XYZ file of C-alpha atoms in Angstrom:
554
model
C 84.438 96.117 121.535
C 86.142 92.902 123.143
C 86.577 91.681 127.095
C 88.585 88.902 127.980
C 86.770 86.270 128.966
C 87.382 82.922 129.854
C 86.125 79.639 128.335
C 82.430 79.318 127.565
C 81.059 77.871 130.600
C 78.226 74.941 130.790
C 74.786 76.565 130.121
C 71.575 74.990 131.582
C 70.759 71.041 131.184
C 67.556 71.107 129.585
C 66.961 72.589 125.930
C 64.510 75.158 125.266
C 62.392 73.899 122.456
C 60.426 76.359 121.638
C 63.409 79.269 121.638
C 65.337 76.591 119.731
C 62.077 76.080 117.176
C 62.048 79.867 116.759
C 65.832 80.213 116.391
C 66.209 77.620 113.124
C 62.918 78.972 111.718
C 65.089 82.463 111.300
C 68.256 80.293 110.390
C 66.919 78.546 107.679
C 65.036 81.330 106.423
C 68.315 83.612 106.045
C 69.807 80.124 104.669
C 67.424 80.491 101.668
C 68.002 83.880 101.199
C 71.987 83.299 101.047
C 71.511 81.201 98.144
C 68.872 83.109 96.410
C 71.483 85.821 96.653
C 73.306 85.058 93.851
C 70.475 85.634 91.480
C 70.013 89.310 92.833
C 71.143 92.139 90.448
C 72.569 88.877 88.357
C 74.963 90.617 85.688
C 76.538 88.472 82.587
C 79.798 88.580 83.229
C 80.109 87.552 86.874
C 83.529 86.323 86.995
C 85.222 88.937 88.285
C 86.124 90.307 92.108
C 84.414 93.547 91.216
C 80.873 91.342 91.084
C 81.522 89.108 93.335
C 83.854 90.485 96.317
C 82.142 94.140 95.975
C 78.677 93.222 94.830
C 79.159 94.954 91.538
C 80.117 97.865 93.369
C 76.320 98.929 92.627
C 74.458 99.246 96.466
C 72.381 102.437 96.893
C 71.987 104.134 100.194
C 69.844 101.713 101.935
C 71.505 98.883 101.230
C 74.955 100.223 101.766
C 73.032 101.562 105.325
C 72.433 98.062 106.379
C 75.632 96.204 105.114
C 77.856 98.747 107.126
C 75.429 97.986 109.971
C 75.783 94.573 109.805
C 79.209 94.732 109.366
C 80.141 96.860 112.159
C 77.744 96.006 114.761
C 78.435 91.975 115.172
C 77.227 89.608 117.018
C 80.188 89.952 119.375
C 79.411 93.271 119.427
C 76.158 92.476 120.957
C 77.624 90.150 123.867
C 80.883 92.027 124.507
C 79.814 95.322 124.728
C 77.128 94.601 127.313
C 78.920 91.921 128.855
C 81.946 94.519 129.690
C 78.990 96.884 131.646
C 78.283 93.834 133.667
C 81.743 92.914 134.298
C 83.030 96.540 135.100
C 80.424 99.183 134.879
C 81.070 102.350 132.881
C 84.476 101.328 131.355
C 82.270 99.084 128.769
C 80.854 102.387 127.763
C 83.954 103.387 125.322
C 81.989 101.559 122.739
C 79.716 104.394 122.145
C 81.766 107.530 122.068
C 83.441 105.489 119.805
C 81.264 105.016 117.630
C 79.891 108.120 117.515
C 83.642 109.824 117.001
C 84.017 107.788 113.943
C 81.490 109.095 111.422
C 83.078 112.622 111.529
C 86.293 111.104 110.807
C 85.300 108.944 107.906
C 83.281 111.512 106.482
C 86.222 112.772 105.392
C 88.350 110.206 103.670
C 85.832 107.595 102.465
C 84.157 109.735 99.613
C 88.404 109.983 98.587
C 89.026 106.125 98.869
C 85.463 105.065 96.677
C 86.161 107.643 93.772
C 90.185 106.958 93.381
C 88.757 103.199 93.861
C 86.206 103.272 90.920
C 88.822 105.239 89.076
C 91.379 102.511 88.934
C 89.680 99.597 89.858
C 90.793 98.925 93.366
C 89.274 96.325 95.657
C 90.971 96.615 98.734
C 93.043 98.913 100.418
C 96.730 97.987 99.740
C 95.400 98.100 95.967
C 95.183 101.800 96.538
C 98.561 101.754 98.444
C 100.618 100.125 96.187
C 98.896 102.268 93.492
C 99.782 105.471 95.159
C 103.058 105.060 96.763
C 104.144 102.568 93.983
C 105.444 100.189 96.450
C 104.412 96.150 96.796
C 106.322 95.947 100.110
C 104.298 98.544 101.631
C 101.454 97.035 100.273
C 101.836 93.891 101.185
C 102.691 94.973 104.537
C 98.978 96.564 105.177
C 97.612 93.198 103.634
C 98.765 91.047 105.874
C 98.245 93.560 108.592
C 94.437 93.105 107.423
C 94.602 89.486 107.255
C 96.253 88.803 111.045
C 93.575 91.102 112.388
C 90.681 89.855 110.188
C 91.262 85.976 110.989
C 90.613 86.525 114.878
C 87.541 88.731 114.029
C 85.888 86.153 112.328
C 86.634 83.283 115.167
C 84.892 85.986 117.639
C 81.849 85.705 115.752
C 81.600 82.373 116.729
C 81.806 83.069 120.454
C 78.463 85.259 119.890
C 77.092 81.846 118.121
C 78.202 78.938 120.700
C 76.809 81.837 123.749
C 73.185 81.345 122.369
C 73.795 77.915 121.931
C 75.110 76.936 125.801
C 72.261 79.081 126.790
C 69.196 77.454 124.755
C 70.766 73.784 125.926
C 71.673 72.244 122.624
C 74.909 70.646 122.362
C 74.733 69.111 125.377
C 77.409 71.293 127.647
C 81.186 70.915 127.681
C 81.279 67.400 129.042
C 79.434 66.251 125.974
C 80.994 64.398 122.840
C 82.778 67.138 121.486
C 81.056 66.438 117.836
C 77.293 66.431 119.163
C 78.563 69.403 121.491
C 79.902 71.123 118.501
C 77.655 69.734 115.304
C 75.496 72.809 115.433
C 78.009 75.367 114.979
C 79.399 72.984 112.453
C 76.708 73.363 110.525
C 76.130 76.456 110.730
C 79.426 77.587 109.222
C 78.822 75.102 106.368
C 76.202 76.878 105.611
C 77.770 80.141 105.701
C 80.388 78.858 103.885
C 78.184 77.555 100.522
C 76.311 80.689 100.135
C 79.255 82.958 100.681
C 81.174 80.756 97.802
C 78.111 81.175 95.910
C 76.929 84.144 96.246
C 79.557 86.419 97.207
C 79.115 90.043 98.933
C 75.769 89.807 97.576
C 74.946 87.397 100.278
C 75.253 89.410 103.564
C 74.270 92.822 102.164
C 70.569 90.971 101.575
C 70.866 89.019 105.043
C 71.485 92.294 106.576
C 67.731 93.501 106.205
C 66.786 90.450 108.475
C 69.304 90.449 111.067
C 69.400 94.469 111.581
C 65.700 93.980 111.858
C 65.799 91.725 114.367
C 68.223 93.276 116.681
C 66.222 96.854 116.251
C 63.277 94.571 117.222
C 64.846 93.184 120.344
C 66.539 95.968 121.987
C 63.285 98.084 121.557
C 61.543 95.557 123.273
C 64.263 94.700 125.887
C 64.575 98.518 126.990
C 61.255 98.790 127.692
C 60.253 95.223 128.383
C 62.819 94.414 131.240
C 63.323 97.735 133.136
C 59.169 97.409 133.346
C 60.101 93.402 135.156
C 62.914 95.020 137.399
C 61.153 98.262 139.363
C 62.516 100.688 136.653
C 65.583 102.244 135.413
C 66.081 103.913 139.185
C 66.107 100.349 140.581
C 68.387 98.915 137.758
C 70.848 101.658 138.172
C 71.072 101.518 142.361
C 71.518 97.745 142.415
C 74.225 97.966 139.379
C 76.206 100.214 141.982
C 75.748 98.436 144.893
C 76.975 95.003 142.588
C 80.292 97.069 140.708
C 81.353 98.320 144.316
C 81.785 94.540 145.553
C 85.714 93.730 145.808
C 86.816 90.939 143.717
C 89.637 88.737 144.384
C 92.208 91.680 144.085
C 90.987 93.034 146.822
C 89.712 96.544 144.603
C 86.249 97.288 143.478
C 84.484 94.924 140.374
C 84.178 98.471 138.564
C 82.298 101.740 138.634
C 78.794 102.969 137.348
C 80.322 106.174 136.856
C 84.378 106.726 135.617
C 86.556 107.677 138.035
C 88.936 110.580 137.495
C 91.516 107.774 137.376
C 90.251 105.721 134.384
C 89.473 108.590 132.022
C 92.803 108.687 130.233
C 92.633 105.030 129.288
C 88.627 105.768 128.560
C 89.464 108.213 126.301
C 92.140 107.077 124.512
C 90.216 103.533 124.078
C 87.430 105.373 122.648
C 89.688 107.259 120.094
C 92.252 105.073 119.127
C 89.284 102.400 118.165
C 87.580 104.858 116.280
C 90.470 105.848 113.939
C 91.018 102.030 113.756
C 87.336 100.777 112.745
C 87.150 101.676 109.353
C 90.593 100.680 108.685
C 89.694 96.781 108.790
C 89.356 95.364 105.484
C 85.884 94.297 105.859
C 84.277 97.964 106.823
C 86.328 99.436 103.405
C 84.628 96.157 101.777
C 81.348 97.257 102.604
C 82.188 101.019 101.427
C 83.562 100.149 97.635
C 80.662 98.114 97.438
C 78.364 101.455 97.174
C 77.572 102.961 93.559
C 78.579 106.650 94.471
C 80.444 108.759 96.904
C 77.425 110.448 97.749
C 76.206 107.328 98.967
C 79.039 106.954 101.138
C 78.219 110.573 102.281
C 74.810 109.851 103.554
C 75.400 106.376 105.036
C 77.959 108.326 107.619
C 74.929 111.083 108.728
C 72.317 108.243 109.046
C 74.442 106.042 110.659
C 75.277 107.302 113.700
C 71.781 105.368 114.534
C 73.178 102.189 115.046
C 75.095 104.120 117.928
C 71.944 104.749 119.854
C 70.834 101.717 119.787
C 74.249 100.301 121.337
C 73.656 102.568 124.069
C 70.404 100.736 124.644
C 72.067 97.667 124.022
C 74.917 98.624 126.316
C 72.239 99.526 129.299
C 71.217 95.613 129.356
C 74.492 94.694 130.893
C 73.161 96.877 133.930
C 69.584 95.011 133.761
C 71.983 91.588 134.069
C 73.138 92.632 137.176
C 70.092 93.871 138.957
C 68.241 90.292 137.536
C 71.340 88.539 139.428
C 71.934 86.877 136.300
C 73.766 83.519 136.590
C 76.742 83.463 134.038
C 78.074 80.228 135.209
C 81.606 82.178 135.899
C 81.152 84.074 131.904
C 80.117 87.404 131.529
C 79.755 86.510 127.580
C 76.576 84.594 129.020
C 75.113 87.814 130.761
C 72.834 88.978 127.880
C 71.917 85.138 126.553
C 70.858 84.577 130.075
C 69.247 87.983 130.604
C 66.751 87.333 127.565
C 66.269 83.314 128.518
C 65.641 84.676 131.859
C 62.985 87.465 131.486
C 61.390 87.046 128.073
C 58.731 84.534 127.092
C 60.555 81.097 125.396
C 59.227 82.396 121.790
C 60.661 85.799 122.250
C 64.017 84.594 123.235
C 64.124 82.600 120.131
C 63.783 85.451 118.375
C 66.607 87.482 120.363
C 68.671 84.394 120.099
C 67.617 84.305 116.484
C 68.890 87.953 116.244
C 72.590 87.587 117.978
C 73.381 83.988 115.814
C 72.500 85.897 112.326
C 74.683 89.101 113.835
C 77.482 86.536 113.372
C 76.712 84.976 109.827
C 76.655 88.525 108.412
C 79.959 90.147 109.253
C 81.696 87.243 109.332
C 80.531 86.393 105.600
C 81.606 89.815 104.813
C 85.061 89.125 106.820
C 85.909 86.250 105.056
C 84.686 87.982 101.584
C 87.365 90.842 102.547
C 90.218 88.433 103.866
C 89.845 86.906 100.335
C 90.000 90.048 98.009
C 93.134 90.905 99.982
C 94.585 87.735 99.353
C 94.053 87.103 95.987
C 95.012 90.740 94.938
C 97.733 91.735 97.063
C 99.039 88.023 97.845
C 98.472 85.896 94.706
C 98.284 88.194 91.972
C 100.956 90.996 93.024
C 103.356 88.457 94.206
C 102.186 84.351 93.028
C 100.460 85.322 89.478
C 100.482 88.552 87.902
C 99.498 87.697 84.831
C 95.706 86.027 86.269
C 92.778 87.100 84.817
C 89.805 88.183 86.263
C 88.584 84.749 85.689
C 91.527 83.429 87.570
C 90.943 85.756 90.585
C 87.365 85.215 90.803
C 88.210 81.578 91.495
C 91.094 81.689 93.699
C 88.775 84.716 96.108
C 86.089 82.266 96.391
C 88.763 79.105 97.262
C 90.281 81.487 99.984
C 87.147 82.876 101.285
C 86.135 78.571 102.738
C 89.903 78.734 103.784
C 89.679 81.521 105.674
C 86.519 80.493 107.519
C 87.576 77.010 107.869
C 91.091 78.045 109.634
C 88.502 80.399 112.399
C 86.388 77.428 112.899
C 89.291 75.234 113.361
C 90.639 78.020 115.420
C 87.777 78.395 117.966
C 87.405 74.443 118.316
C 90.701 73.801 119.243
C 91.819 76.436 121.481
C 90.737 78.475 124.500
C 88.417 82.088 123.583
C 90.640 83.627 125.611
C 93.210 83.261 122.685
C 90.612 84.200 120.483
C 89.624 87.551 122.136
C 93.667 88.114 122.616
C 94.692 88.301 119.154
C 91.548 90.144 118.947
C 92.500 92.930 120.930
C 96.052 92.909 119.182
C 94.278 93.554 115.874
C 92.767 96.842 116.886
C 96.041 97.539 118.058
C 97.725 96.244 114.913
C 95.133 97.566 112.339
C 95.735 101.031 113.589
C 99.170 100.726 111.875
C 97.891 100.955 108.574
C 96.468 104.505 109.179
C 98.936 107.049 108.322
C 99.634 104.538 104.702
C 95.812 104.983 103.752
C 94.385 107.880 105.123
C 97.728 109.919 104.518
C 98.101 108.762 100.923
C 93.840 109.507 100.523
C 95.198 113.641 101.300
C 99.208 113.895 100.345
C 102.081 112.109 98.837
C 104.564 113.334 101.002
C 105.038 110.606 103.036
C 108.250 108.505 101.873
C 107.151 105.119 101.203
C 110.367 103.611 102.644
C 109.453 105.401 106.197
C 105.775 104.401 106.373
C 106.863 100.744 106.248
C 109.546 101.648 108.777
C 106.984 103.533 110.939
C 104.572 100.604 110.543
C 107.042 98.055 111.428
C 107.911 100.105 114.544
C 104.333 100.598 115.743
C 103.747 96.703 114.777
C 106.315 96.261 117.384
C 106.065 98.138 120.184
C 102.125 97.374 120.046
C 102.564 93.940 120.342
C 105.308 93.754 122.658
C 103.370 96.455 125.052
C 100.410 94.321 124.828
C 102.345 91.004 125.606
C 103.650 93.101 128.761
C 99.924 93.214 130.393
C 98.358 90.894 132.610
C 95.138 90.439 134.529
C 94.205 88.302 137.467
C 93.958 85.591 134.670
C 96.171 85.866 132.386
C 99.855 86.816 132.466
C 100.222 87.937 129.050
C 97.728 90.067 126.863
C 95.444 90.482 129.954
C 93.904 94.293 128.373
C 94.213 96.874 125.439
C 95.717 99.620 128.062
C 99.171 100.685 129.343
C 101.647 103.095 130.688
C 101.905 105.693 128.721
C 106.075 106.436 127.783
C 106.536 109.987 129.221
C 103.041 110.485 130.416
C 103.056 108.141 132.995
C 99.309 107.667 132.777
C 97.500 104.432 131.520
C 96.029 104.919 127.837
C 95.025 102.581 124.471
C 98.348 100.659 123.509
C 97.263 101.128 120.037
C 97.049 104.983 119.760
C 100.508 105.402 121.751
C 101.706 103.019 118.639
C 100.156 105.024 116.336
C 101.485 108.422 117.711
C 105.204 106.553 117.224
C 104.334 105.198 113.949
C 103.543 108.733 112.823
C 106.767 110.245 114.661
C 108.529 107.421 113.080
C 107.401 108.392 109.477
C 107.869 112.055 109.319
C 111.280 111.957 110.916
C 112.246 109.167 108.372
C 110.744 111.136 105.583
C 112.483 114.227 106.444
C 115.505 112.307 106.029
C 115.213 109.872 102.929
C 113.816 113.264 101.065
C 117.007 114.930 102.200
C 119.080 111.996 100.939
C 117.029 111.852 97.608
C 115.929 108.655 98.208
C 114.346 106.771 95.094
C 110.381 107.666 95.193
C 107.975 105.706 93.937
C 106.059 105.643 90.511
C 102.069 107.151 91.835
C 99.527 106.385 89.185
C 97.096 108.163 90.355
C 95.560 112.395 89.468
C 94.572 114.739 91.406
C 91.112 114.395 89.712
C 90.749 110.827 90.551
C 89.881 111.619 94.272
C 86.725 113.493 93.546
C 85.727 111.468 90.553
C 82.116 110.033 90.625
C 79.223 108.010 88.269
C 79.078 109.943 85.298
C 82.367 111.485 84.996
C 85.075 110.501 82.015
C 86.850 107.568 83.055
C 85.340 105.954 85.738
C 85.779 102.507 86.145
C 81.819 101.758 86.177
C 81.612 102.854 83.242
C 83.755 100.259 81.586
C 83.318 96.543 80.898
C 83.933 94.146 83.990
C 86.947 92.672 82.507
C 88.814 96.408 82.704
C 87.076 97.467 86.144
C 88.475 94.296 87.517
C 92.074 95.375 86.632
C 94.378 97.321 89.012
C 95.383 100.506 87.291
C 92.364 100.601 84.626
C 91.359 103.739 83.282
C-alpha cells in the first residue's frame, strides 16, 4: 500500500489549536489505556512470550476483529493508499482487490498455523518452520526475512504521524530546530515505547477499539460530508479526469481514472502478489496466534472483508483532493491531511487527525511486539541461548521490542522517506519469499528443506536486484514495485515473478536432493496437530505457561 514520495514538505505557518487540542485529548486518552493494559486479563505467571508477545493467546472474535484491523489497516495505509489515487488515478486502486483476494486465501491456512501453533507452543513463524522441516538455517532465514521487512514498516508509520503534524503547524516546519521540529514525534514514540514494554500485545489489541472507531467515524463522515462541499460524486469524478490527464514532466499523462488496457498486467499482479504476501509479515501471524481458537480465526476472515469497504471509501478521498485543488506543498502524503484541514470544521479535523496518528501507535506497537518474538526465539534462543527460560525470553522480547522502535525512529530522523518507503516496497517483495516455507509446510512435507532455502535465496535475489534496476523521474534506483516480466515481456509485481522462481527453484531442487537421498530433516509435528483446537488432548492451552512457552511442548 506504499508510493514513493519525496521528503515531507513544509505544512502551513500557523498551528491549529483547536485540531491540535482535540488531537492530544485522543493521545493521551489511548496513553492511559496503554498502561492500564497490562492489568487486563492479568494472569499469575506473566513472564513468558506466550502472555506477553501473544496476549495469552486468549482474544475472542471481537477482539481478534479489531487487532487484525488495526494491524493491517495503518496509518500509512490511510495516507498512501489515497495519496496514490491523487497522484495517479486508478493504479492506487490495487489496494482493494487486494484486500479483498486475501481472506479467501488465508481462510485456508491460518486455522492450520493457530492449531499446530497451540500444539507445540510456537510464537512466530520460523518456530513452526524449524519445527516442521527440522532445519535452523531455514528458519533463521524467514526470521530475518521478517525482521528486514518489519523494521521499514514500522519507520512508515511515522510518516502517517509527522503528515498530521506538518499539517496542524506544530513543529514549526523543516527550517525549524530540528529538536522542537521533531520533539512531538519524540514523544510520542516514548510513549509507545513504555506501554508496549509494559504491557505487551495486550496494549494495541485494547487501543484498537479507539482508533478503528475513529477511522469508521471519519470516513463515514468524509464520504458523505465532502462530496456534499464539492457538487457531488459526478463533479468529483469529472474534475479527477480532467486533473490525471494533465502531462507531467515526462511529457505522458499524471495517470488515469480508469486502467488502461496497458497497466492491467502490473494491476493485477500488484494486487495478487501483495495479497499472498500480507499475512506473511510477522506482525499479521502475531495478531492471529494471539486468538483462543481456530474458529475464531475462521470468523475474523468472513467479517473482515469490512475493513475493505471502507478503504474503498477511504481510497475515493484521494479523488475529493483533487477536485478541492488541494495544496500538497509538492507531497501527495499531504493530500488527505490537507483535504480534512481544508473542508472540515477545526474540531473535526482533530478528530481525523486524532484517528490517522493512533492508526500508527497501533500496528507499529504490534510490529515491534512481532520483530521481538522473532528475535528472541529464532535469534537469541535458537542460536545465542538455548538453554533461556521463559523468564529469560520474556526479558530479552521486551529489551528488543524499545530497540527495534528506537532503530525506526532513528531511521526516519536521519534519512530521507524516500529510503523509508524503498525498503518498504522491497519488503513486500522480500516477505513474499517466505511463502512456499510456511504455507507449503502448513499442507505437505515434500518440499526439501535444503531447496526452499535455495529457492528463497534465489527469489531474495533476483527481487532485490530487479527492484534496484527501476527508476522514476526521481529516483534512479528502487523508483516502483513493477517490471519486465522475463519471457512475458509485459510489466508485472517484481515480487510475484520472484515468487514464481522461488517456487520453480524449489521443486526442481527437491526433485533432485530426493533423488540423491539427501539427509531430511527430523519434523516434530502429527498429522493431528493441524486440526487440533481448545479442548482437545494436548493442546498447549491447556498446560501451565512455563510448558506453552516452550518450542516443541506437548
Amino acid at each position: 500500500m506504499t508510493n514513493p514520495s519525496t521528503a515531507l514538505a513544509a505544512g502551513p505557518q500557523g498551528v491549529d489549536g483547536v485540531a491540535l487540542a482535540v488531537f492530544v485529548f485522543f493521545f493521551l486518552a489511548v496513553t492511559v489505556m496503554g498502561f492500564l493494559a497490562a492489568r487486563w486479563r492479568r494472569v499469575e505467571h506473566s513472564a513468558n512470550l506466550d502472555e506477553w508477545g501473544l496476549g495469552g493467546r486468549s482474544f475472542g472474535t471481537w477482539i481478534t476483529w479489531f487487532l487484525l484491523g488495526g494491524d493491517l489497516y495503518t496509518a500509512y495505509t490511510f495516507v498512501a493508499v489515497p495519496a496514490a489515487i491523487y497522484s495517479a488515478g486508478a493504479a492506487g486502486f490495487f489496494a482493494v482487490p487486494y484486500t479483498i483476494l486475501v481472506y479467501p486465501l488465508i481462510f485456508t491456512f491460518l486455522p492450520r498455523l493457530w492449531s499446530v501453533s497451540h500444539r507445540h507452543g510456537y510464537v512466530t513463524t520460523s518456530d513452526f518452520v524449524r519445527g516442521r522441516f527440522g532445519s535452523k538455517g531455514l528458519s533463521l532465514a524467514v526470521a530475518l526475512t521478517g525482521l528486514l521487512a518489519t523494521m521499514p514498516y514500522i519507520a512508515l508509520q511515522l510518516v502517517g504521524i509527522q503528515a498530521v503534524l506538518d499539517v496542524m503547524g506544530v513543529g514549526g516546519g523543516e527550517h525549524a530546530n530540528w529538536f522542537v521540529k521533531d520533539l512531538p514525534l519524540l514523544i510520542a514514540f516514548a510513549v509507545l515505547a513504555a506501554y508496549t514494554y509494559s504491557s505487551g500485545l495486550r496494549a494495541p489489541a485494547l487501543i484498537a477499539f479507539v482508533k478503528d472507531g475513529l477511522i469508521y467515524l471519519v470516513i463515514a463522515v468524509a464520504i458523505i460530508y465532502i462530496p456534499l462541499k464539492l457538487g457531488g460524486f459526478g463533479e468529483i469524478f469529472h474534475s479527477a479526469g480532467k486533473a490525471l490527464a494533465q502531462t507531467g514532466p515526462t511529457g505522458k499523462p499524471r495517470g488515469e481514472l480508469a486502467s488502461g488496457p496497458n497497466a492491467q498486467w502490473a494491476y493485477a499482479t500488484l494486487a495478487l502478489g501483495s495479497a499472498l504476501a500480507l499475512f506473511m509479515y510477522p506482525h499479521s501471524i502475531t495478531a492471529t496466534l494471539s486468538s483462543r481458537s481456530r474458529n475464531v480465526i475462521r470468523r475474523n476472515t468472513t467479517i473482515l472483508p469490512i475493513y475493505s469497504l471502507m478503504l474503498g471509501f477511504l481510497a475515493l478521498l484521494g479523488f475529493m483532493a483533487l477536485k478541492a485543488g488541494t495544496d500538497t506543498h509538492g507531497n501527495a502524503q499531504l493530500a488527505i491531511p490537507q483535504l480534512f484541514a481544508d473542508m472540515f470544521p477545526s474540531w473535526f479535523a482533530g478528530v481525523a487527525f486524532a484517528a490517522i496518528g493512533i492508526g500508527a501507535l497501533v500496528p507499529a506497537a504490534i510490529m515491534s511486539i512481532a520483530a521481538a518474538n522473532l528475535f528472541t526465539r529464532n535469534v537469541y534462543k535458537d542460536f545465542l541461548k538455548p538453554t533461556a527460560t521463559p523468564e529469560q525470553e520474556h526479558k530479552v522480547a521486551k529489551l528488543v521490542s524499545l530497540l527495534v522502535k528506537v532503530g525506526a525512529l532513528i531511521f526516519v530522523l536521519t534519512m530521507d522517506k524516500t529510503v523509508a518507503i524503498n525498503f518498504q516496497l522491497l519488503g513486500g517483495i522480500w516477505i513474499l519469499q517466505t511463502m512456499p516455507a510456511l504455507v507449503g509446510g502448513l499442507f505437505t512435507r515434500w518440499f526439501h528443506r535444503w531447496a526452499l532455502l535455495a529457492g528463497w535465496a534465489i527469489g531474495m535475489l533476483y527481487g532485490t536486484l530487479a527492484a534496484y534496476g527501476v527508476a522514476s523521474p526521481t529516483q534512479k534506483h528502487f523508483g516502483g514495485s513493477n517490471a519486465e516480466i522475463p519471457g512475458i515481456g509485459e510489466i508485472g509485481y517484481i515480487g510475484l515473478t520472484a515468487f514464481v522462481l522461488n517456487v520453480v527453484v524449489t521443486v526442481v531442487l527437491t526433485l533432485v536432493l530426493k533423488a540423491l537421498k539427501a539427509p531430511e530433516g527430523v519434523d516434530e509435528t502429527a498429522p493431528g496437530d493441524y486440526t487440533a483446537d481448545i479442548g482437545d488432548d494436548g493442546v498447549t492451552a491447556d498446560l501451565p505457561p512455563a510448558t506453552a512457552g516452550a518450542p516443541g511442548g506437548h
